[in-house]
Coordinates of C-alpha atoms and ligand atoms in Angstrom, one line a residue:
X1 CA 1.1 3.5 -33.9
X2 CA 2.9 1.4 -30.7
X3 CA 0.4 1.0 -28.1
X4 CA 0.6 3.3 -25.0
X5 CA -0.9 1.8 -21.6
X6 CA -1.2 4.1 -18.7
X7 CA -0.7 2.0 -15.4
X8 CA -1.3 3.6 -12.0
X9 CA 1.1 2.0 -9.2
X10 CA 0.4 1.7 -5.7
X11 CA 3.3 0.4 -4.1
X12 CA 1.5 0.7 -0.7
X13 CA 3.4 -0.6 2.6
X14 CA 5.9 -2.9 4.0
X15 CA 7.7 -4.8 1.5
X16 CA 5.4 -3.4 -1.4
X17 CA 7.8 -0.6 -2.7
X18 CA 10.8 -3.2 -3.1
X19 CA 8.9 -5.6 -5.0
X20 CA 6.7 -3.0 -7.4
X21 CA 10.3 -1.9 -8.6
X22 CA 11.0 -5.1 -9.8
X23 CA 7.6 -5.5 -11.7
X24 CA 8.5 -2.0 -13.1
X25 CA 12.2 -3.3 -14.7
X26 CA 10.4 -6.2 -16.0
X27 CA 7.6 -3.8 -18.0
X28 CA 10.2 -1.9 -19.2
X29 CA 12.0 -4.9 -20.6
X30 CA 8.8 -5.7 -22.3
X31 CA 8.4 -2.3 -23.5
X32 CA 11.6 -2.5 -25.2
X33 CA 10.6 -5.7 -26.7
X34 CA 6.8 -5.2 -27.7
X35 CA 7.6 -1.6 -28.7
X36 CA 4.7 -0.6 -25.8
X37 CA 5.0 2.3 -24.2
X38 CA 4.2 1.9 -20.5
X39 CA 3.4 5.0 -18.6
X40 CA 3.3 4.9 -15.0
X41 CA 1.6 7.1 -12.0
X42 CA 2.6 6.2 -8.7
X43 CA 0.1 6.7 -6.0
X44 CA -0.4 6.5 -2.0
X45 CA -2.7 3.7 -0.6
X46 CA -2.9 2.5 2.8
X47 CA -0.5 3.0 5.7
X48 CA 1.8 5.5 3.8
X49 CA -1.6 7.2 2.8
X50 CA -2.9 7.4 6.4
X51 CA 0.6 9.0 7.6
X52 CA 0.4 11.5 4.5
X53 CA -3.2 11.9 4.2
X54 CA -5.1 11.0 7.3
X55 CA -7.3 8.8 4.5
X56 CA -6.2 5.1 3.2
X57 CA -7.5 5.7 -0.2
X58 CA -6.6 9.9 -1.0
X59 CA -9.0 11.4 -3.3
X60 CA -6.0 11.6 -5.8
X61 CA -5.3 8.4 -5.8
X62 CA -8.9 7.0 -6.4
X63 CA -8.8 9.6 -9.7
X64 CA -5.6 8.4 -10.7
X65 CA -6.6 4.7 -11.0
X66 CA -9.5 5.4 -12.4
X67 CA -7.8 7.3 -15.1
X68 CA -5.5 4.3 -15.8
X69 CA -5.8 1.3 -18.0
X70 CA -4.7 -1.0 -15.3
X71 CA -3.7 -0.6 -11.2
X72 CA -0.5 -2.7 -10.5
X73 CA -0.6 -2.9 -6.1
X74 CA 1.6 -4.3 -3.8
X75 CA 0.6 -4.6 -0.2
X76 CA -0.8 -2.7 2.6
X77 CA -0.6 -2.7 6.6
X78 CA 1.6 -3.4 9.1
X79 CA 2.1 -3.1 13.1
X80 CA 2.3 0.7 12.8
X81 CA -1.3 0.8 11.6
X82 CA -3.0 -2.0 13.8
X83 CA -5.9 -1.0 15.7
X84 CA -9.3 -1.8 17.0
X85 CA -10.7 1.3 17.5
X86 CA -13.6 1.1 14.5
X87 CA -13.2 5.0 14.3
X88 CA -9.5 4.8 13.5
X89 CA -8.4 4.7 9.6
X90 CA -7.4 1.0 9.0
X91 CA -4.8 0.3 5.6
X92 CA -7.0 -2.6 4.3
X93 CA -9.8 0.4 4.0
X94 CA -8.1 1.4 1.1
X95 CA -7.9 -1.7 -0.5
X96 CA -11.8 -2.6 0.0
X97 CA -12.4 1.3 -0.9
X98 CA -10.5 1.4 -4.2
X99 CA -12.1 -2.4 -5.0
X100 CA -15.8 -1.0 -4.3
X101 CA -15.2 2.1 -6.3
X102 CA -13.8 0.3 -9.0
X103 CA -16.5 -2.3 -9.5
X104 CA -14.2 -4.9 -9.2
X105 CA -16.3 -7.8 -8.3
X106 CA -14.7 -11.0 -9.6
X107 CA -11.4 -11.6 -8.1
X108 CA -9.1 -14.6 -9.9
X109 CA -6.4 -16.1 -8.4
X110 CA -4.7 -18.9 -10.0
X111 CA -3.3 -21.4 -7.9
X112 CA -0.4 -23.2 -9.6
X113 CA 2.5 -25.2 -8.4
X114 CA 5.7 -24.5 -10.4
X115 CA 7.3 -27.8 -11.3
X116 CA 10.8 -26.4 -10.0
X117 CA 8.8 -25.5 -6.5
X118 CA 7.1 -29.0 -5.8
X119 CA 8.9 -30.1 -3.0
X120 CA 7.9 -27.1 -1.1
X121 CA 4.3 -27.8 -0.7
X122 CA 4.1 -29.3 2.6
X123 CA 1.6 -31.5 1.1
X124 CA 3.3 -34.7 -0.2
X125 CA 4.6 -34.3 -4.1
X126 CA 2.4 -36.7 -5.8
X127 CA -0.7 -34.7 -4.0
X128 CA 0.2 -31.4 -5.6
X129 CA 1.0 -32.8 -8.6
X130 CA -0.3 -31.0 -11.6
X131 CA -2.2 -28.6 -9.4
X132 CA -4.1 -25.7 -11.4
X133 CA -7.0 -24.2 -10.0
X134 CA -8.0 -20.7 -10.7
X135 CA -10.5 -19.4 -7.8
X136 CA -13.0 -17.1 -8.7
X137 CA -13.9 -14.9 -5.7
X138 CA -16.7 -12.7 -5.2
X139 CA -14.9 -9.2 -3.8
X140 CA -17.9 -6.3 -3.5
X141 CA -20.6 -7.7 -1.5
X142 CA -21.0 -10.0 1.7
X143 CA -20.2 -10.0 5.0
X144 CA -17.3 -7.6 4.4
X145 CA -19.7 -5.2 2.9
X146 CA -22.9 -5.9 5.0
X147 CA -24.0 -3.1 7.7
X148 CA -22.1 -3.9 10.7
X149 CA -22.4 -2.9 14.5
X150 CA -21.1 -2.6 17.7
X151 CA -23.0 -1.8 21.0
X152 CA -21.7 -1.3 24.5
X153 CA -23.5 -2.0 27.7
X154 CA -26.1 -4.2 26.4
X155 CA -28.0 -6.1 29.1
X156 CA -27.1 -9.5 29.5
X157 CA -24.7 -9.6 26.5
X158 CA -21.4 -9.4 29.0
X159 CA -20.0 -12.6 31.2
X160 CA -22.4 -13.6 33.4
X161 CA -25.5 -11.9 32.4
X162 CA -24.0 -8.5 33.0
X163 CA -24.1 -5.7 30.3
X164 CA -21.6 -6.2 27.4
X165 CA -20.5 -5.6 24.1
X166 CA -22.6 -6.9 21.3
X167 CA -21.7 -6.9 17.8
X168 CA -23.1 -8.0 14.2
X169 CA -22.0 -8.1 10.7
X170 CA -24.5 -8.4 7.6
X171 CA -24.3 -11.1 4.9
X172 CA -26.3 -9.7 2.2
X173 CA -26.0 -10.3 -1.5
X174 CA -28.3 -9.6 -4.4
X175 CA -29.1 -11.8 -7.3
X176 CA -27.4 -9.7 -10.3
X177 CA -24.3 -10.0 -7.8
X178 CA -23.9 -13.9 -7.7
X179 CA -25.1 -14.3 -10.9
X180 CA -22.4 -12.2 -12.4
X181 CA -19.5 -13.8 -11.2
X182 CA -20.5 -17.0 -11.7
X183 CA -20.9 -15.9 -15.1
X184 CA -17.0 -15.1 -14.9
X185 CA -16.4 -18.5 -13.4
X186 CA -18.5 -20.6 -16.1
X187 CA -16.4 -18.4 -18.9
X188 CA -13.3 -19.4 -17.2
X189 CA -14.3 -23.0 -16.7
X190 CA -14.7 -22.9 -20.7
X191 CA -11.3 -22.1 -21.5
X192 CA -10.0 -24.4 -18.9
X193 CA -10.9 -27.9 -18.3
X194 CA -14.9 -27.4 -18.3
X195 CA -15.7 -28.1 -14.6
X196 CA -17.2 -25.5 -11.7
X197 CA -17.0 -26.3 -8.3
X198 CA -19.6 -23.8 -6.6
X199 CA -18.7 -23.7 -2.9
X200 CA -21.9 -22.6 -0.4
X201 CA -23.2 -23.6 2.9
X202 CA -26.5 -23.7 1.7
X203 CA -27.1 -26.3 4.3
X204 CA -26.8 -23.7 6.8
X205 CA -27.2 -19.8 5.4
X206 CA -30.3 -18.5 3.2
X207 CA -27.7 -16.1 1.1
X208 CA -26.2 -19.8 0.0
X209 CA -29.5 -21.2 -0.9
X210 CA -29.8 -18.5 -2.9
X211 CA -26.5 -19.0 -4.5
X212 CA -27.0 -22.7 -5.2
X213 CA -30.2 -22.0 -6.9
X214 CA -28.6 -19.3 -9.4
X215 CA -25.6 -21.6 -9.9
X216 CA -27.7 -24.1 -11.5
X217 CA -30.0 -21.4 -13.6
X218 CA -26.6 -20.1 -14.6
X219 CA -25.3 -23.8 -15.6
X220 CA -28.3 -24.0 -17.9
X221 CA -26.9 -21.9 -20.4
X222 CA -23.3 -23.5 -20.3
X223 CA -24.2 -27.3 -21.3
X224 CA -20.3 -28.0 -21.9
X225 CA -19.2 -27.1 -18.4
X226 CA -19.7 -29.6 -15.7
X227 CA -21.3 -28.1 -12.4
X228 CA -20.5 -29.4 -8.7
X229 CA -22.3 -27.9 -5.4
X230 CA -19.8 -28.5 -2.5
X231 CA -20.3 -27.2 1.1
X232 CA -17.1 -24.8 2.3
X233 CA -16.3 -27.0 4.9
X234 CA -15.9 -30.1 2.5
X235 CA -13.9 -27.8 0.2
X236 CA -11.7 -26.5 2.7
X237 CA -10.8 -30.5 3.9
X238 CA -10.7 -31.4 -0.3
X239 CA -8.2 -28.7 -1.0
X240 CA -5.7 -30.4 1.0
X241 CA -7.2 -34.4 0.5
X242 CA -7.1 -34.1 -3.1
X243 CA -6.4 -30.6 -4.7
X244 CA -5.9 -31.7 -8.3
X245 CA -9.7 -32.8 -8.4
X246 CA -10.4 -28.8 -8.9
X247 CA -10.0 -26.5 -11.7
X248 CA -12.4 -23.6 -11.4
X249 CA -13.6 -22.8 -8.0
X250 CA -16.2 -19.8 -7.6
X251 CA -17.3 -18.8 -3.9
X252 CA -18.4 -15.7 -2.1
X253 CA -16.3 -13.1 -0.6
X254 CA -15.3 -14.9 3.0
X255 CA -15.2 -18.2 1.9
X256 CA -13.3 -17.4 -1.0
X257 CA -10.7 -15.2 0.8
X258 CA -10.0 -18.4 3.2
X259 CA -10.0 -20.8 0.6
X260 CA -7.9 -18.9 -1.6
X261 CA -5.0 -18.6 1.2
X262 CA -5.7 -22.6 2.2
X263 CA -5.1 -23.3 -1.9
X264 CA -2.0 -20.6 -1.7
X265 CA -0.8 -22.6 1.5
X266 CA -0.6 -25.5 -0.6
X267 CA 1.9 -24.2 -2.6
X268 CA 4.2 -23.8 -0.1
X269 CA 5.0 -20.2 -1.4
X270 CA 2.9 -17.4 -0.8
X271 CA 5.3 -15.4 -2.8
X272 CA 4.5 -17.3 -6.0
X273 CA 0.9 -16.5 -6.0
X274 CA -0.8 -13.3 -7.9
X275 CA -4.3 -12.2 -8.5
X276 CA -6.6 -10.1 -10.9
X277 CA -9.7 -8.0 -9.4
X278 CA -11.6 -7.6 -12.8
X279 CA -15.2 -5.5 -13.2
X280 CA -16.5 -3.3 -16.1
X281 CA -13.7 -0.7 -16.0
X282 CA -10.2 -0.8 -14.7
X283 CA -9.0 -3.5 -13.4
X284 CA -6.1 -4.3 -10.5
X285 CA -3.3 -6.6 -10.0
X286 CA -2.0 -7.6 -7.0
X287 CA 0.2 -10.5 -5.1
X288 CA -1.9 -13.1 -3.1
X289 CA 0.5 -12.1 0.1
X290 CA 0.5 -9.0 2.6
X291 CA 3.1 -6.4 3.1
X292 CA 5.7 -8.9 5.0
X293 CA 6.6 -6.2 7.7
X294 CA 9.0 -8.6 9.4
X295 CA 11.0 -8.6 5.9
X296 CA 10.5 -4.9 4.9
X297 CA 13.4 -3.1 3.9
X298 CA 15.8 -5.7 3.7
X299 CA 15.7 -6.2 0.1
X300 CA 15.2 -10.2 0.7
X301 CA 11.5 -10.2 -0.4
X302 CA 10.2 -12.4 -3.0
X303 CA 9.2 -9.9 -6.3
X304 CA 7.7 -13.1 -8.3
X305 CA 4.2 -12.6 -7.2
X306 CA 4.5 -9.0 -8.1
X307 CA 6.2 -10.0 -11.4
X308 CA 3.1 -12.6 -12.2
X309 CA 0.7 -9.9 -11.5
X310 CA 2.4 -8.2 -14.3
X311 CA 1.7 -11.4 -16.4
X312 CA -2.0 -11.5 -15.5
X313 CA -2.4 -7.5 -16.3
X314 CA -0.7 -8.3 -19.6
X315 CA -3.5 -11.0 -20.1
X316 CA -6.7 -9.3 -19.1
X317 CA -6.2 -5.6 -19.7
X318 CA -3.6 -5.3 -22.3
X319 CA -4.2 -8.7 -24.1
X320 CA -0.7 -9.1 -24.6
X321 CA -0.8 -12.9 -24.5
X322 CA 2.7 -13.4 -26.4
X323 CA 4.1 -11.1 -23.2
X324 CA 2.3 -12.5 -20.8
X325 CA 3.9 -15.8 -22.0
X326 CA 7.2 -14.3 -21.6
X327 CA 6.9 -13.5 -18.5
X328 CA 5.9 -16.9 -17.7
X329 CA 8.6 -18.8 -19.4
X330 CA 11.2 -16.3 -17.8
X331 CA 10.2 -16.9 -14.4
X332 CA 10.1 -20.7 -14.9
X333 CA 13.6 -20.6 -16.5
X334 CA 14.9 -18.8 -13.5
X335 CA 13.2 -21.2 -11.1
X336 CA 14.8 -24.1 -13.4
X337 CA 17.9 -23.2 -13.1
X338 CA 17.8 -23.4 -9.1
X339 CA 17.7 -19.5 -8.3
X340 CA 15.3 -18.9 -5.1
X341 CA 14.6 -15.8 -2.7
X342 CA 14.7 -17.1 0.8
X343 CA 11.2 -18.0 1.4
X344 CA 11.2 -20.4 -1.3
X345 CA 14.3 -21.7 -0.7
X346 CA 14.8 -25.5 0.5
X347 CA 17.4 -27.5 2.7
X348 CA 19.4 -28.4 -0.6
X349 CA 19.2 -25.0 -2.3
X350 CA 22.6 -24.0 -3.1
X351 CA 23.4 -21.0 -1.2
X352 CA 24.9 -19.1 -3.7
X353 CA 21.8 -19.3 -5.7
X354 CA 19.6 -17.9 -3.0
X355 CA 19.5 -14.1 -4.2
X356 CA 17.3 -11.1 -2.9
X357 CA 14.5 -9.0 -4.5
X358 CA 16.6 -7.0 -6.3
X359 CA 18.9 -9.6 -8.1
X360 CA 15.7 -11.7 -8.8
X361 CA 14.1 -9.1 -10.8
X362 CA 17.4 -8.5 -12.7
X363 CA 17.4 -13.0 -13.4
X364 CA 13.8 -12.4 -14.8
X365 CA 14.6 -9.6 -17.2
X366 CA 17.4 -11.4 -18.3
X367 CA 15.5 -14.3 -19.3
X368 CA 13.0 -11.9 -20.8
Ligands
LIG1 P1 1.7 -11.7 4.9 O1 1.5 -12.0 3.7 O2 2.3 -10.1 5.2 O3 3.4 -12.7 5.7 C1 3.1 -13.8 6.1 C2 4.3 -14.3 5.7 O4 4.9 -14.9 4.7 C3 5.7 -13.4 6.5 O5 6.5 -14.7 7.2 C4 6.3 -12.6 5.3 O6 7.4 -12.5 6.0 C5 6.3 -14.0 4.4 N1 6.0 -13.1 2.8 C6 4.5 -12.8 2.3 N2 5.0 -12.2 1.2 C7 6.5 -12.8 0.9 C8 7.3 -12.4 0.1 N3 6.7 -11.9 -1.3 N4 8.4 -12.4 0.0 C9 9.0 -13.4 1.2 N5 8.0 -13.3 2.1 C10 6.8 -13.2 2.0 O7 0.7 -12.0 6.0 P2 0.6 -11.1 7.2 O8 1.9 -11.3 7.7 O9 -0.4 -12.0 8.0 O10 0.0 -9.8 7.4 C11 1.1 -8.4 7.3 C12 0.4 -7.1 6.9 O11 0.3 -7.5 5.6 C13 -0.8 -7.1 7.8 O12 -0.6 -5.7 8.3 C14 -2.2 -7.4 6.8 O13 -3.1 -6.4 7.3 C15 -1.4 -7.0 5.7 N6 -1.9 -7.5 4.4 C16 -2.0 -6.9 3.6 C17 -2.8 -7.7 2.2 C18 -3.0 -7.2 1.1 O14 -2.4 -5.9 0.9 N7 -3.5 -7.6 0.1 C19 -3.2 -8.9 2.3 C20 -2.7 -9.7 3.5 C21 -2.4 -9.4 4.6

């Protein structure tokens, strides 16, 4: 009997609905080719969910996600919902909430440069040659989930000794949270070039000192993998100095958030990077970029990061390695033929090869 997979689609806000439509086209093409059935269930998340239901993560959305074999998310947020009011619902709460509820503690972000796009990097082409990094970011602990508070009118907290605002966030990690993400990184390294950079701030933070000790303890179980400790400030510098020295890079939540955006930027094409968030149950796949409100609704967004999220979904959730390879090959072929969306076009791109969202999706499907 043919395989059937239930996919929960979360288009979200901004360019989300436009790019997810192209990913669905690709899935439908693969379904025909591989005799697989993909059943889709669409649900609301982020700003559109706040507008419709008053919550960035409605109960029905969470139920649909939990009942699926995998979740394909586009992006959430936009100026309409920007607020500094700590009590107002915010679109990103939908993202943090779904990660927490699905127990998605590991965020895997491949940072790869397609040959055809080497010149898109702001770094010299020789510096980015061969860059193939897997960033493994802890996703459900640390500063983003610790207790936080804002107090008004605290004596001495204001300017010139007056009463003012005082705020704090808590960076807290449990041993099990650190060990399981480190294991994900060592397992990934085993299938790659056998090297893990563990990034911390052990010269200052207690959580980092524990992290470093545990990294060495876990490393003892992987004698075939080399472990390198690196301070986060040095890692930020090394990523732009010599990115090809990294293979697997593992780090805690906030450092990972910042370093993965930095690493994304060295490719010069944020519209090309996807991520997988894994836990013990349903996994979630999404592009690394946001909802790009500045270009939403214009049909010019690059759908390739969303389509590359499909590639990751096929690999990690459905174990459809051949189909995943097909997607990657199709994208590579489209780029090699010179087709570009505006964000990845260069000065010397043939203007006739600069295409919109839908056409880019059609080209990928044609190559499948
Ligand atoms: P962004 O990634 O949305 O956009 C940054 C720049 O890259 C913009 O100029 C945008 O037009 C461009 N861009 C991004 N994706 C593109 C694509 N696929 N094709 C072509 N161009 C693309 O980041 P931002 O502007 O800082 O944030 C916009 C909104 O997205 C904010 O509300 C933010 O909170 C949200 N956001 C959401 C996520 C997420 O859903 N995971 C991640 C980051 C930001």
